[in-house]
């Protein structure tokens, strides 16, 4: 269900496996409940990942840490970067996807032309062979299904995303790749944290083209991100 990436004094960083529920449901423990059981400690969620999405997940160890981390996420002071794979040619290869999101059919969301309270996503992409492109996605908001909807709106739903696409694969190829933030401890000291998680599950993520592309994206925050 998970791998522990870092065990810090105030929080835990794990890599969630794909198709693992965040919350417990249907009588099965979600990843947070399973961690609490395995480690024998109480954990506090400060953000979440969709069930099909894998990758980095941050969990606080006590209420004060949860408050600070929640505030950092709410203020968009946690830089998050995701990887996705999709087939076909997108409407644009890099740039921004901006628009309000509205509920659609079958628990889906759709991107609107309006921008009153928009979902905002910045991205790069590169060809990795076999008609596939790898996307590096930087969400500037935290809407439900935001990245899945963003790529679907470009005409390239994420490979293996059963809800927004039709291509069958061994998993949904969306992965939380990097977290970067600054955290203050109770003694007043500040620490910068940056975590990376190379995807380990999914045949297509192991393609040589993906491996080569990731060498160029080892420092996402220093890339020349496209302007609006």
mmCIF file of N, CA and C in Angstrom, residues 109-203:
data_model
loop_
_atom_site.group_PDB
_atom_site.id
_atom_site.type_symbol
_atom_site.label_atom_id
_atom_site.label_comp_id
_atom_site.label_asym_id
_atom_site.label_seq_id
_atom_site.Cartn_x
_atom_site.Cartn_y
_atom_site.Cartn_z
ATOM 1 N N UNK A 109 -15.719 15.541 -13.489
ATOM 2 C CA UNK A 109 -15.742 16.995 -13.531
ATOM 3 C C UNK A 109 -15.375 17.444 -14.940
ATOM 4 N N UNK A 110 -15.780 18.655 -15.287
ATOM 5 C CA UNK A 110 -15.432 19.187 -16.603
ATOM 6 C C UNK A 110 -14.868 20.593 -16.438
ATOM 7 N N UNK A 111 -14.027 20.987 -17.386
ATOM 8 C CA UNK A 111 -13.418 22.307 -17.361
ATOM 9 C C UNK A 111 -14.321 23.288 -18.088
ATOM 10 N N UNK A 112 -14.546 24.430 -17.466
ATOM 11 C CA UNK A 112 -15.420 25.450 -18.030
ATOM 12 C C UNK A 112 -14.589 26.576 -18.647
ATOM 13 N N UNK A 113 -15.227 27.396 -19.454
ATOM 14 C CA UNK A 113 -14.557 28.563 -20.030
ATOM 15 C C UNK A 113 -14.458 29.714 -19.027
ATOM 16 N N UNK A 114 -15.324 29.712 -18.028
ATOM 17 C CA UNK A 114 -15.318 30.775 -17.027
ATOM 18 C C UNK A 114 -14.109 30.635 -16.100
ATOM 19 N N UNK A 115 -13.764 31.739 -15.432
ATOM 20 C CA UNK A 115 -12.572 31.749 -14.572
ATOM 21 C C UNK A 115 -12.853 32.506 -13.276
ATOM 22 N N UNK A 116 -14.008 32.221 -12.654
ATOM 23 C CA UNK A 116 -14.374 32.907 -11.415
ATOM 24 C C UNK A 116 -13.582 32.355 -10.222
ATOM 25 N N UNK A 117 -13.449 31.050 -10.145
ATOM 26 C CA UNK A 117 -12.650 30.379 -9.105
ATOM 27 C C UNK A 117 -11.933 29.208 -9.769
ATOM 28 N N UNK A 118 -10.975 29.531 -10.632
ATOM 29 C CA UNK A 118 -10.488 28.509 -11.560
ATOM 30 C C UNK A 118 -9.492 27.520 -10.965
ATOM 31 N N UNK A 119 -9.471 26.347 -11.579
ATOM 32 C CA UNK A 119 -8.369 25.407 -11.411
ATOM 33 C C UNK A 119 -7.238 25.890 -12.315
ATOM 34 N N UNK A 120 -6.026 25.918 -11.782
ATOM 35 C CA UNK A 120 -4.889 26.465 -12.519
ATOM 36 C C UNK A 120 -3.767 25.438 -12.519
ATOM 37 N N UNK A 121 -3.336 25.045 -13.716
ATOM 38 C CA UNK A 121 -2.282 24.054 -13.866
ATOM 39 C C UNK A 121 -1.268 24.524 -14.897
ATOM 40 N N UNK A 122 -0.006 24.443 -14.543
ATOM 41 C CA UNK A 122 1.106 24.779 -15.440
ATOM 42 C C UNK A 122 1.798 23.464 -15.816
ATOM 43 N N UNK A 123 2.290 23.365 -17.055
ATOM 44 C CA UNK A 123 2.853 22.059 -17.431
ATOM 45 C C UNK A 123 3.887 22.154 -18.546
ATOM 46 N N UNK A 124 4.745 21.141 -18.577
ATOM 47 C CA UNK A 124 5.639 20.827 -19.683
ATOM 48 C C UNK A 124 5.257 19.448 -20.207
ATOM 49 N N UNK A 125 5.692 19.119 -21.408
ATOM 50 C CA UNK A 125 5.570 17.742 -21.873
ATOM 51 C C UNK A 125 6.698 17.431 -22.846
ATOM 52 N N UNK A 126 6.982 16.146 -22.990
ATOM 53 C CA UNK A 126 8.020 15.701 -23.915
ATOM 54 C C UNK A 126 7.664 14.322 -24.437
ATOM 55 N N UNK A 127 8.020 14.051 -25.683
ATOM 56 C CA UNK A 127 7.751 12.746 -26.277
ATOM 57 C C UNK A 127 8.673 11.700 -25.660
ATOM 58 N N UNK A 128 8.105 10.544 -25.340
ATOM 59 C CA UNK A 128 8.918 9.448 -24.792
ATOM 60 C C UNK A 128 8.806 8.195 -25.654
ATOM 61 N N UNK A 129 8.259 8.341 -26.899
ATOM 62 C CA UNK A 129 8.183 7.218 -27.827
ATOM 63 C C UNK A 129 6.844 6.514 -27.812
ATOM 64 N N UNK A 130 6.612 5.738 -28.865
ATOM 65 C CA UNK A 130 5.389 4.930 -29.001
ATOM 66 C C UNK A 130 4.114 5.775 -28.915
ATOM 67 N N UNK A 131 4.169 7.017 -29.421
ATOM 68 C CA UNK A 131 2.995 7.874 -29.399
ATOM 69 C C UNK A 131 2.629 8.396 -28.026
ATOM 70 N N UNK A 132 3.551 8.274 -27.075
ATOM 71 C CA UNK A 132 3.296 8.699 -25.693
ATOM 72 C C UNK A 132 4.051 9.987 -25.371
ATOM 73 N N UNK A 133 3.461 10.798 -24.509
ATOM 74 C CA UNK A 133 4.135 11.972 -23.980
ATOM 75 C C UNK A 133 4.124 11.902 -22.460
ATOM 76 N N UNK A 134 5.234 12.359 -21.873
ATOM 77 C CA UNK A 134 5.331 12.493 -20.431
ATOM 78 C C UNK A 134 5.090 13.946 -20.069
ATOM 79 N N UNK A 135 4.255 14.167 -19.057
ATOM 80 C CA UNK A 135 3.875 15.514 -18.624
ATOM 81 C C UNK A 135 4.410 15.767 -17.219
ATOM 82 N N UNK A 136 4.991 16.944 -17.028
ATOM 83 C CA UNK A 136 5.353 17.438 -15.700
ATOM 84 C C UNK A 136 4.349 18.532 -15.361
ATOM 85 N N UNK A 137 3.556 18.305 -14.336
ATOM 86 C CA UNK A 137 2.415 19.154 -14.006
ATOM 87 C C UNK A 137 2.636 19.860 -12.676
ATOM 88 N N UNK A 138 2.350 21.152 -12.656
ATOM 89 C CA UNK A 138 2.468 21.950 -11.435
ATOM 90 C C UNK A 138 1.115 22.596 -11.147
ATOM 91 N N UNK A 139 0.336 22.025 -10.240
ATOM 92 C CA UNK A 139 -0.959 22.644 -9.911
ATOM 93 C C UNK A 139 -0.774 23.880 -9.042
ATOM 94 N N UNK A 140 -1.485 24.955 -9.379
ATOM 95 C CA UNK A 140 -1.466 26.179 -8.584
ATOM 96 C C UNK A 140 -2.766 26.325 -7.794
ATOM 97 N N UNK A 141 -3.583 25.305 -7.809
ATOM 98 C CA UNK A 141 -4.806 25.243 -7.009
ATOM 99 C C UNK A 141 -5.006 23.781 -6.635
ATOM 100 N N UNK A 142 -5.993 23.510 -5.818
ATOM 101 C CA UNK A 142 -6.146 22.144 -5.318
ATOM 102 C C UNK A 142 -7.541 21.585 -5.519
ATOM 103 N N UNK A 143 -8.015 21.602 -6.754
ATOM 104 C CA UNK A 143 -9.366 21.130 -7.043
ATOM 105 C C UNK A 143 -9.403 19.601 -7.212
ATOM 106 N N UNK A 144 -10.535 19.014 -6.871
ATOM 107 C CA UNK A 144 -10.728 17.576 -7.067
ATOM 108 C C UNK A 144 -10.579 17.206 -8.541
ATOM 109 N N UNK A 145 -9.766 16.192 -8.816
ATOM 110 C CA UNK A 145 -9.544 15.687 -10.181
ATOM 111 C C UNK A 145 -8.889 16.721 -11.106
ATOM 112 N N UNK A 146 -8.287 17.753 -10.538
ATOM 113 C CA UNK A 146 -7.792 18.872 -11.351
ATOM 114 C C UNK A 146 -6.865 18.443 -12.483
ATOM 115 N N UNK A 147 -5.867 17.629 -12.187
ATOM 116 C CA UNK A 147 -4.887 17.264 -13.208
ATOM 117 C C UNK A 147 -5.480 16.306 -14.230
ATOM 118 N N UNK A 148 -6.346 15.425 -13.792
ATOM 119 C CA UNK A 148 -7.001 14.497 -14.709
ATOM 120 C C UNK A 148 -7.882 15.254 -15.696
ATOM 121 N N UNK A 149 -8.590 16.274 -15.190
ATOM 122 C CA UNK A 149 -9.450 17.093 -16.044
ATOM 123 C C UNK A 149 -8.609 17.966 -16.973
ATOM 124 N N UNK A 150 -7.491 18.490 -16.454
ATOM 125 C CA UNK A 150 -6.631 19.357 -17.265
ATOM 126 C C UNK A 150 -6.134 18.630 -18.508
ATOM 127 N N UNK A 151 -5.637 17.417 -18.346
ATOM 128 C CA UNK A 151 -5.125 16.692 -19.510
ATOM 129 C C UNK A 151 -6.260 16.246 -20.436
ATOM 130 N N UNK A 152 -7.386 15.850 -19.856
ATOM 131 C CA UNK A 152 -8.533 15.500 -20.697
ATOM 132 C C UNK A 152 -8.972 16.694 -21.540
ATOM 133 N N UNK A 153 -8.879 17.911 -20.969
ATOM 134 C CA UNK A 153 -9.279 19.111 -21.710
ATOM 135 C C UNK A 153 -8.322 19.417 -22.861
ATOM 136 N N UNK A 154 -7.101 18.899 -22.784
ATOM 137 C CA UNK A 154 -6.128 19.063 -23.878
ATOM 138 C C UNK A 154 -6.271 17.977 -24.932
ATOM 139 N N UNK A 155 -7.245 17.092 -24.748
ATOM 140 C CA UNK A 155 -7.470 16.016 -25.711
ATOM 141 C C UNK A 155 -6.597 14.806 -25.491
ATOM 142 N N UNK A 156 -5.943 14.746 -24.319
ATOM 143 C CA UNK A 156 -5.046 13.629 -24.029
ATOM 144 C C UNK A 156 -5.282 13.135 -22.598
ATOM 145 N N UNK A 157 -6.386 12.435 -22.352
ATOM 146 C CA UNK A 157 -6.624 11.928 -20.998
ATOM 147 C C UNK A 157 -5.479 11.030 -20.545
ATOM 148 N N UNK A 158 -5.226 11.008 -19.260
ATOM 149 C CA UNK A 158 -4.114 10.243 -18.702
ATOM 150 C C UNK A 158 -4.275 8.767 -19.033
ATOM 151 N N UNK A 159 -3.174 8.158 -19.431
ATOM 152 C CA UNK A 159 -3.172 6.735 -19.770
ATOM 153 C C UNK A 159 -3.676 5.921 -18.580
ATOM 154 N N UNK A 160 -4.661 5.058 -18.839
ATOM 155 C CA UNK A 160 -5.188 4.194 -17.802
ATOM 156 C C UNK A 160 -6.214 4.837 -16.887
ATOM 157 N N UNK A 161 -6.599 6.088 -17.168
ATOM 158 C CA UNK A 161 -7.618 6.761 -16.357
ATOM 159 C C UNK A 161 -8.992 6.316 -16.847
ATOM 160 N N UNK A 162 -9.572 5.365 -16.136
ATOM 161 C CA UNK A 162 -10.831 4.762 -16.581
ATOM 162 C C UNK A 162 -11.986 5.748 -16.571
ATOM 163 N N UNK A 163 -11.889 6.802 -15.767
ATOM 164 C CA UNK A 163 -12.993 7.754 -15.655
ATOM 165 C C UNK A 163 -12.990 8.762 -16.794
ATOM 166 N N UNK A 164 -11.825 9.252 -17.189
ATOM 167 C CA UNK A 164 -11.738 10.332 -18.177
ATOM 168 C C UNK A 164 -11.229 9.883 -19.543
ATOM 169 N N UNK A 165 -10.770 8.665 -19.654
ATOM 170 C CA UNK A 165 -10.233 8.192 -20.926
ATOM 171 C C UNK A 165 -10.732 6.804 -21.275
ATOM 172 N N UNK A 166 -10.229 6.268 -22.366
ATOM 173 C CA UNK A 166 -10.658 4.943 -22.820
ATOM 174 C C UNK A 166 -9.491 3.983 -23.003
ATOM 175 N N UNK A 167 -8.244 4.469 -22.890
ATOM 176 C CA UNK A 167 -7.089 3.597 -23.066
ATOM 177 C C UNK A 167 -6.897 2.724 -21.828
ATOM 178 N N UNK A 168 -6.858 1.422 -22.047
ATOM 179 C CA UNK A 168 -6.674 0.467 -20.951
ATOM 180 C C UNK A 168 -5.185 0.308 -20.674
ATOM 181 N N UNK A 169 -4.824 0.306 -19.412
ATOM 182 C CA UNK A 169 -3.426 0.130 -19.011
ATOM 183 C C UNK A 169 -3.393 -0.562 -17.662
ATOM 184 N N UNK A 170 -2.185 -0.904 -17.202
ATOM 185 C CA UNK A 170 -2.042 -1.626 -15.943
ATOM 186 C C UNK A 170 -2.235 -0.731 -14.725
ATOM 187 N N UNK A 171 -2.339 0.597 -14.944
ATOM 188 C CA UNK A 171 -2.616 1.535 -13.868
ATOM 189 C C UNK A 171 -2.970 2.870 -14.487
ATOM 190 N N UNK A 172 -3.456 3.793 -13.645
ATOM 191 C CA UNK A 172 -3.626 5.183 -14.063
ATOM 192 C C UNK A 172 -2.266 5.868 -13.889
ATOM 193 N N UNK A 173 -1.737 6.431 -14.976
ATOM 194 C CA UNK A 173 -0.369 6.943 -14.968
ATOM 195 C C UNK A 173 -0.301 8.402 -14.518
ATOM 196 N N UNK A 174 -0.684 8.610 -13.249
ATOM 197 C CA UNK A 174 -0.546 9.909 -12.594
ATOM 198 C C UNK A 174 0.175 9.670 -11.272
ATOM 199 N N UNK A 175 1.258 10.444 -11.045
ATOM 200 C CA UNK A 175 2.139 10.173 -9.910
ATOM 201 C C UNK A 175 2.604 11.477 -9.283
ATOM 202 N N UNK A 176 2.466 11.596 -7.956
ATOM 203 C CA UNK A 176 2.952 12.760 -7.220
ATOM 204 C C UNK A 176 4.464 12.616 -7.049
ATOM 205 N N UNK A 177 5.205 13.437 -7.782
ATOM 206 C CA UNK A 177 6.640 13.244 -8.005
ATOM 207 C C UNK A 177 7.518 14.017 -7.027
ATOM 208 N N UNK A 178 7.127 15.229 -6.650
ATOM 209 C CA UNK A 178 8.004 16.075 -5.839
ATOM 210 C C UNK A 178 7.187 16.975 -4.915
ATOM 211 N N UNK A 179 7.682 17.158 -3.700
ATOM 212 C CA UNK A 179 7.136 18.118 -2.734
ATOM 213 C C UNK A 179 8.278 18.995 -2.249
ATOM 214 N N UNK A 180 8.020 20.299 -2.152
ATOM 215 C CA UNK A 180 9.054 21.244 -1.713
ATOM 216 C C UNK A 180 8.384 22.292 -0.828
ATOM 217 N N UNK A 181 8.873 22.456 0.414
ATOM 218 C CA UNK A 181 8.253 23.412 1.318
ATOM 219 C C UNK A 181 9.230 23.788 2.426
ATOM 220 N N UNK A 182 8.903 24.849 3.153
ATOM 221 C CA UNK A 182 9.682 25.332 4.289
ATOM 222 C C UNK A 182 8.832 25.179 5.539
ATOM 223 N N UNK A 183 9.410 24.596 6.575
ATOM 224 C CA UNK A 183 8.652 24.245 7.784
ATOM 225 C C UNK A 183 9.347 24.819 9.019
ATOM 226 N N UNK A 184 8.533 25.361 9.956
ATOM 227 C CA UNK A 184 9.080 25.928 11.189
ATOM 228 C C UNK A 184 8.792 25.003 12.373
ATOM 229 N N UNK A 185 9.844 24.660 13.109
ATOM 230 C CA UNK A 185 9.698 23.824 14.300
ATOM 231 C C UNK A 185 9.357 24.672 15.526
ATOM 232 N N UNK A 186 8.987 23.990 16.602
ATOM 233 C CA UNK A 186 8.542 24.687 17.817
ATOM 234 C C UNK A 186 9.640 25.556 18.419
ATOM 235 N N UNK A 187 10.905 25.218 18.163
ATOM 236 C CA UNK A 187 11.997 26.030 18.701
ATOM 237 C C UNK A 187 12.283 27.275 17.868
ATOM 238 N N UNK A 188 11.460 27.485 16.826
ATOM 239 C CA UNK A 188 11.605 28.664 15.975
ATOM 240 C C UNK A 188 12.487 28.463 14.762
ATOM 241 N N UNK A 189 13.166 27.340 14.679
ATOM 242 C CA UNK A 189 14.054 27.086 13.540
ATOM 243 C C UNK A 189 13.258 26.712 12.295
ATOM 244 N N UNK A 190 13.773 27.116 11.135
ATOM 245 C CA UNK A 190 13.148 26.815 9.851
ATOM 246 C C UNK A 190 13.980 25.771 9.110
ATOM 247 N N UNK A 191 13.288 24.869 8.422
ATOM 248 C CA UNK A 191 13.985 23.855 7.628
ATOM 249 C C UNK A 191 13.327 23.766 6.254
ATOM 250 N N UNK A 192 14.157 23.688 5.229
ATOM 251 C CA UNK A 192 13.662 23.465 3.873
ATOM 252 C C UNK A 192 13.654 21.974 3.590
ATOM 253 N N UNK A 193 12.549 21.504 3.045
ATOM 254 C CA UNK A 193 12.421 20.084 2.721
ATOM 255 C C UNK A 193 12.060 19.917 1.250
ATOM 256 N N UNK A 194 12.696 18.959 0.619
ATOM 257 C CA UNK A 194 12.365 18.610 -0.766
ATOM 258 C C UNK A 194 12.434 17.099 -0.897
ATOM 259 N N UNK A 195 11.359 16.515 -1.367
ATOM 260 C CA UNK A 195 11.271 15.066 -1.505
ATOM 261 C C UNK A 195 10.944 14.710 -2.952
ATOM 262 N N UNK A 196 11.594 13.657 -3.445
ATOM 263 C CA UNK A 196 11.330 13.139 -4.781
ATOM 264 C C UNK A 196 10.928 11.675 -4.675
ATOM 265 N N UNK A 197 10.104 11.247 -5.593
ATOM 266 C CA UNK A 197 9.713 9.836 -5.636
ATOM 267 C C UNK A 197 9.592 9.405 -7.093
ATOM 268 N N UNK A 198 10.591 8.689 -7.589
ATOM 269 C CA UNK A 198 10.531 8.149 -8.945
ATOM 270 C C UNK A 198 9.490 7.029 -8.964
ATOM 271 N N UNK A 199 8.527 7.065 -9.888
ATOM 272 C CA UNK A 199 7.493 6.021 -9.895
ATOM 273 C C UNK A 199 8.089 4.639 -10.108
ATOM 274 N N UNK A 200 7.663 3.687 -9.295
ATOM 275 C CA UNK A 200 8.185 2.330 -9.343
ATOM 276 C C UNK A 200 7.148 1.302 -9.796
ATOM 277 N N UNK A 201 5.908 1.729 -9.946
ATOM 278 C CA UNK A 201 4.851 0.795 -10.347
ATOM 279 C C UNK A 201 4.228 1.265 -11.659
ATOM 280 N N UNK A 202 4.124 0.346 -12.600
ATOM 281 C CA UNK A 202 3.595 0.659 -13.917
ATOM 282 C C UNK A 202 4.631 0.389 -14.995
ATOM 283 N N UNK A 203 4.300 -0.501 -15.911
ATOM 284 C CA UNK A 203 5.259 -0.889 -16.949
ATOM 285 C C UNK A 203 5.722 0.299 -17.783
#
